[in-house]
Short mmCIF file of C-alpha atoms in Angstrom, two decimals:
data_model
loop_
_atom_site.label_atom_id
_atom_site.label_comp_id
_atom_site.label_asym_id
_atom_site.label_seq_id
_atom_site.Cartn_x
_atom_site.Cartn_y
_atom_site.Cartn_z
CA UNK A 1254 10.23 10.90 -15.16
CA UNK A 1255 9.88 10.38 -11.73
CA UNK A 1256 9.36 6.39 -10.81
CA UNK A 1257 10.08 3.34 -9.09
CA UNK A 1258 10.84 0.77 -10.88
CA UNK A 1259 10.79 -3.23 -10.31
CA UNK A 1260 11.98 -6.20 -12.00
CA UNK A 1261 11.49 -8.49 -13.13
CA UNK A 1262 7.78 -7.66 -13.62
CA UNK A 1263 7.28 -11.65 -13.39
CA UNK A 1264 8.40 -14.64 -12.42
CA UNK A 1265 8.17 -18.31 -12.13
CA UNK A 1266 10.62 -20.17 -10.19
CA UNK A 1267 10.94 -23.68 -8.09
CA UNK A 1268 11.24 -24.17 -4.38
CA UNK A 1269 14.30 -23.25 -2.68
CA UNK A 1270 16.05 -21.30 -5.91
CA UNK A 1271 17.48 -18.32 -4.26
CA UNK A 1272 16.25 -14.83 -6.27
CA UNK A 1273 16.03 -11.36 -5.93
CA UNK A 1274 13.64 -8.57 -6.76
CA UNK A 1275 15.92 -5.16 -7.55
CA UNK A 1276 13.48 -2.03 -6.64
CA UNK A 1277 14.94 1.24 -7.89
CA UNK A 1278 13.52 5.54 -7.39
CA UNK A 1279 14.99 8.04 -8.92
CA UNK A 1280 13.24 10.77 -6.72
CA UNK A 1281 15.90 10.49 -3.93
CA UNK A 1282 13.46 9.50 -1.74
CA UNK A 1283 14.31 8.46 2.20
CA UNK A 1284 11.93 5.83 2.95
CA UNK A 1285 11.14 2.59 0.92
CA UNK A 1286 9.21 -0.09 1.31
CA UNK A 1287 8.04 -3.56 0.60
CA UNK A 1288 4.83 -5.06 0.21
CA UNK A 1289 3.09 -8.22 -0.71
CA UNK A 1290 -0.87 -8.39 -1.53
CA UNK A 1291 -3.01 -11.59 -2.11
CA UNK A 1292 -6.46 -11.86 -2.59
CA UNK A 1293 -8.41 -11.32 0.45
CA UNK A 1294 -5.54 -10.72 2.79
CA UNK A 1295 -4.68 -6.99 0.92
CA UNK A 1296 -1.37 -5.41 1.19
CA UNK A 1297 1.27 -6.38 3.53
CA UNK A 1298 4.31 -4.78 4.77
CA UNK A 1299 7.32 -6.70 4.65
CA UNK A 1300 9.90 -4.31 5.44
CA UNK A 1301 10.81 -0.72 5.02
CA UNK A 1302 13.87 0.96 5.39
CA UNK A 1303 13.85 4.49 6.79
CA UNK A 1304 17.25 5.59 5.42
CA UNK A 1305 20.80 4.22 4.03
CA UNK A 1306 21.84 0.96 6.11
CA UNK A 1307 18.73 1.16 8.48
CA UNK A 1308 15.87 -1.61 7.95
CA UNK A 1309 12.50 -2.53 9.98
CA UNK A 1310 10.91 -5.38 9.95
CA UNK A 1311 7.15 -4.73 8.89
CA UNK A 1312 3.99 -6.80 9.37
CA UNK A 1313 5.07 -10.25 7.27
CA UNK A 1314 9.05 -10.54 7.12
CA UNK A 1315 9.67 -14.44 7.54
CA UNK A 1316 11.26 -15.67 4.44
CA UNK A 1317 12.70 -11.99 3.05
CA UNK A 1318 15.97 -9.89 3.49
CA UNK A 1319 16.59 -7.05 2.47
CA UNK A 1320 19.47 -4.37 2.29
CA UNK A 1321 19.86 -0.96 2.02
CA UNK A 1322 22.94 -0.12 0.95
CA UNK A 1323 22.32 2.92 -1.22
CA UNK A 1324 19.38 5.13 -1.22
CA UNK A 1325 17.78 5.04 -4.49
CA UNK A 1326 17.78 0.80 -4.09
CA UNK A 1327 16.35 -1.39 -2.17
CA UNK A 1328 16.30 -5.00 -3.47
CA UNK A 1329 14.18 -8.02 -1.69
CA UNK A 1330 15.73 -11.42 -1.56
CA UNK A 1331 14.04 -14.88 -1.15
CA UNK A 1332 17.39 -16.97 -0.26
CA UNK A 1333 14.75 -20.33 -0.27
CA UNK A 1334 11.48 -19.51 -1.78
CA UNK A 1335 8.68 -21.70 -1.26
CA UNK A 1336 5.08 -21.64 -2.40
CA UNK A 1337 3.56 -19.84 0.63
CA UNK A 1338 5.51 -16.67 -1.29
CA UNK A 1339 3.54 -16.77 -4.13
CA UNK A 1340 2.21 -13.12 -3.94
CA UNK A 1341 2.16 -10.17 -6.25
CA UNK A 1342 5.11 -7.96 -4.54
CA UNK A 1343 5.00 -3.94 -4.31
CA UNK A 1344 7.48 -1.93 -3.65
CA UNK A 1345 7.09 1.44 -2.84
CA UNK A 1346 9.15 4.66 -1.59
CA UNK A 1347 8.26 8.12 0.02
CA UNK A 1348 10.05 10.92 1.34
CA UNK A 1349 9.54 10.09 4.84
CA UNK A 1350 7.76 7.18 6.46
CA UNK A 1351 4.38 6.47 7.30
CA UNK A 1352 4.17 10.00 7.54
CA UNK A 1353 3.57 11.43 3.43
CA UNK A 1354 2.80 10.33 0.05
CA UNK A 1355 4.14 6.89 -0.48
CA UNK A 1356 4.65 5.77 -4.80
CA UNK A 1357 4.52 2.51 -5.95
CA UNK A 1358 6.46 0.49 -8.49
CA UNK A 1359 4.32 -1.40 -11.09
CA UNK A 1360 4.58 -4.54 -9.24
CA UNK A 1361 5.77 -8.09 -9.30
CA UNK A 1362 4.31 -11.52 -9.87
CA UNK A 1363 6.07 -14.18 -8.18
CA UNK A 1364 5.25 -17.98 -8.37
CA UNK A 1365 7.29 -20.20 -6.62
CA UNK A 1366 6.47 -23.56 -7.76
CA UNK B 51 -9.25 -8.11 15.32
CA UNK B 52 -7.47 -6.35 12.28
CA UNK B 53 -5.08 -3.75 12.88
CA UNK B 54 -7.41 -2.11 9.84
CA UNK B 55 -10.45 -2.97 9.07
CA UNK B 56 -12.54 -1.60 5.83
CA UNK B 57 -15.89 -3.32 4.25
CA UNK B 58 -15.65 -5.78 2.49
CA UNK B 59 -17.90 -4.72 -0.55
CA UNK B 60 -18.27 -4.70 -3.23
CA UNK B 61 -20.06 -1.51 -2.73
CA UNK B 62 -22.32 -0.46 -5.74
CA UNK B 63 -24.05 2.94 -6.29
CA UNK B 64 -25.39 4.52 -9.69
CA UNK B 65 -23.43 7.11 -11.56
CA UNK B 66 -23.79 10.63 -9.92
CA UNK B 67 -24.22 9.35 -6.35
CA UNK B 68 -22.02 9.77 -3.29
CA UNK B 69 -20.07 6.66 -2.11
CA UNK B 70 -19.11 6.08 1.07
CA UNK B 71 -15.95 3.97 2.36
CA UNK B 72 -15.60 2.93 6.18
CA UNK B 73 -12.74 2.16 7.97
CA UNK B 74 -11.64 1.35 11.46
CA UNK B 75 -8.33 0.84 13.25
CA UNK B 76 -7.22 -0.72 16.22
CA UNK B 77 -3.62 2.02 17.21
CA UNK B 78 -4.84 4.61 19.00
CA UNK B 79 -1.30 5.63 18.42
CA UNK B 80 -1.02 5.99 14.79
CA UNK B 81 -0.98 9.32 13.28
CA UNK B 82 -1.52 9.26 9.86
CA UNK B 83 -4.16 7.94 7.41
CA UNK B 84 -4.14 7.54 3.74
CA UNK B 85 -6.79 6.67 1.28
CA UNK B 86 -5.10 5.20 -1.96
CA UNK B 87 -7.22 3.83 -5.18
CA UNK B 88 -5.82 0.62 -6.97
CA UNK B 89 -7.49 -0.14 -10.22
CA UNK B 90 -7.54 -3.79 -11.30
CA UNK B 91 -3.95 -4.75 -12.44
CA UNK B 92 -2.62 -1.42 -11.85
CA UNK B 93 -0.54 -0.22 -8.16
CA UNK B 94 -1.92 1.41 -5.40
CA UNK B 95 -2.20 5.45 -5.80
CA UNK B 96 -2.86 8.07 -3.22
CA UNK B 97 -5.79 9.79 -2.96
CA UNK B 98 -6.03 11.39 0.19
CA UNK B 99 -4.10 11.90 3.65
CA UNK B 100 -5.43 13.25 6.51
CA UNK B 101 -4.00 13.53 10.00
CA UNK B 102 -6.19 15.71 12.21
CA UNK B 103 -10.06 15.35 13.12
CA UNK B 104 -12.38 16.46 10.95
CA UNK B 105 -12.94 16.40 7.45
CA UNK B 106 -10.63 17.47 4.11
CA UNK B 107 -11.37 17.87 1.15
CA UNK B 108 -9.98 17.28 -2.52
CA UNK B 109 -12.50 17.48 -5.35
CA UNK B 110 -15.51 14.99 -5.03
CA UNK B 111 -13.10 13.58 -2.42
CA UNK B 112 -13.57 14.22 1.25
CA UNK B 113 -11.84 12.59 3.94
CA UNK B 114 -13.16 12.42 7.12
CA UNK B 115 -11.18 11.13 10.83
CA UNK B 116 -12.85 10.70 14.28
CA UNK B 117 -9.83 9.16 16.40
CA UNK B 118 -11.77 9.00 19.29
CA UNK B 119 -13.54 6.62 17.52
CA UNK B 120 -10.75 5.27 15.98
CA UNK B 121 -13.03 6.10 12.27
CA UNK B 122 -12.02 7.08 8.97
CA UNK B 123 -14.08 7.31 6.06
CA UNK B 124 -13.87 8.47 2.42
CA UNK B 125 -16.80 10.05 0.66
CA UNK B 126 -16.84 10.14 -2.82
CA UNK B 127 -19.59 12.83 -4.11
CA UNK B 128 -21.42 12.46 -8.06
CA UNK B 129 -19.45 9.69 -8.45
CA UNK B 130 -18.25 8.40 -12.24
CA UNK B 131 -17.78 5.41 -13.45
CA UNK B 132 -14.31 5.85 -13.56
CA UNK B 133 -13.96 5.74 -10.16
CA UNK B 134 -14.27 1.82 -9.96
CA UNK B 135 -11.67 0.57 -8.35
CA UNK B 136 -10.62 -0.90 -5.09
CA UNK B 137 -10.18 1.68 -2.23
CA UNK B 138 -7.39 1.01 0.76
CA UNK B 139 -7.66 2.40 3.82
CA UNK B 140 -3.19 2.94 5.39
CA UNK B 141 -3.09 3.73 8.94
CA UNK B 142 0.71 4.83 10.36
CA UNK B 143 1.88 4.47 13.92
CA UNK B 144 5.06 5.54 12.62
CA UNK B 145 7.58 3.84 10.53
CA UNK B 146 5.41 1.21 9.65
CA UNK B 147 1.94 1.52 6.88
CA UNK B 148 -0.83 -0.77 8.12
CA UNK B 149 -3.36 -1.50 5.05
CA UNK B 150 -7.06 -2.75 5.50
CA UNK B 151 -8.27 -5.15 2.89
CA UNK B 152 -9.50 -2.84 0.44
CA UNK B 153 -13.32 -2.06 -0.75
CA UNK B 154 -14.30 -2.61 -4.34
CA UNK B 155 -16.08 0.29 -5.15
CA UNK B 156 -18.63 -0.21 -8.71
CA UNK B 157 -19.89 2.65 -10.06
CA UNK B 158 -23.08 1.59 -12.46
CA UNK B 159 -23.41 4.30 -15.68
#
């Protein structure tokens, strides 16, 4: 089945506790993406990565990294979370970017206490 | 202002009616646009892309683009109830997906 998948699904975690969020597709698609989305503010790019070992910073990227070292993953890391991150986090990934069909993983919840 | 700007809502119309969702953007560059349809708890899902002037269609779905006006709606003809959700309006420049902050559509049986 073709998907992206996230996990954890949720989490709870204190301030400055280093974590990551793995994002996986299995549809060999080029581009992927983050987002976050809170309630009033809608979704947010974080960052996107176009291909293998290239990475763009999107709309909200203060407080994430992220790598992509191979193309089906593309994992987000919070090296000192704080509160402000709070979000439910989407990650998404298309065959090209911007430019087609993007699919999005079921999501994360992330409290950062 | 936004980069993408949509209606706040909520937006109610009775079962069988046509709905209508309004968005603007700010890039005269960008050169794509995407409806996508998020039901509560669920992710995002695309509905419909357009990227010339003028309308598409899809179904009850038709998109419409004016980018001299910098304009895209989504019409939503004898609508169901099923089709409550929030609507977000993506705009592209390139690279980069630029989302407005979504219109909760209610559709009233």
């Amino acid at each position: 089945e073709a998907q992206v998948t996230q996990n954890p699904r949720y989490l709870i975690t204190v301030t400055g506790k280093k974590l990551t969020v793995t994002c996986s597709q299995n549809m060999n698609h080029e581009y992927m993406s983050w987002y976050r989305q809170d309630p009033g503010l809608g979704l947010r790019q974080i960052y996107y990565s176009m291909n293998v070992e290239v990475t763009d910073k999107g709309d909200v990227p203060e407080g994430y990294k992220v790598s992509r070292k191979e193309k089906r993953n593309f994992p987000l890391i919070l090296e000192s979370p704080s509160p402000n991150q709070t979000s439910l986090y989407f990650c998404a990934s298309g065959p090209s970017g911007g430019t087609d069909t993007q699919y999005f993983g079921p999501g994360t919840r992330l409290t950062v206490l | 202002q936004k980069e993408v700007e949509q209606n706040s809502g909520p937006l109610s119309v009775p079962e069988g009616a046509i709905a209508s969702l309004n968005c603007t953007y700010s890039d005269r560059g960008s050169q794509s646009f995407f409806w996508y349809r998020q039901y509560s708890g669920k992710s995002p899902e695309l509905i419909m892309s357009i990227y010339s002037n003028g309308d598409k269609e899809d179904g009850r779905f038709t998109a419409q683009l004016n980018k001299a006006s910098q304009y895209v709606s989504l019409l939503i003809r004898d609508s169901q109830p099923s089709d409550s959700a929030t609507y977000l309006c993506a705009v592209s420049p390139g690279g980069k997906l630029i989302f407005g902050q979504g219109t909760e559509l209610s559709v009233k049986p």
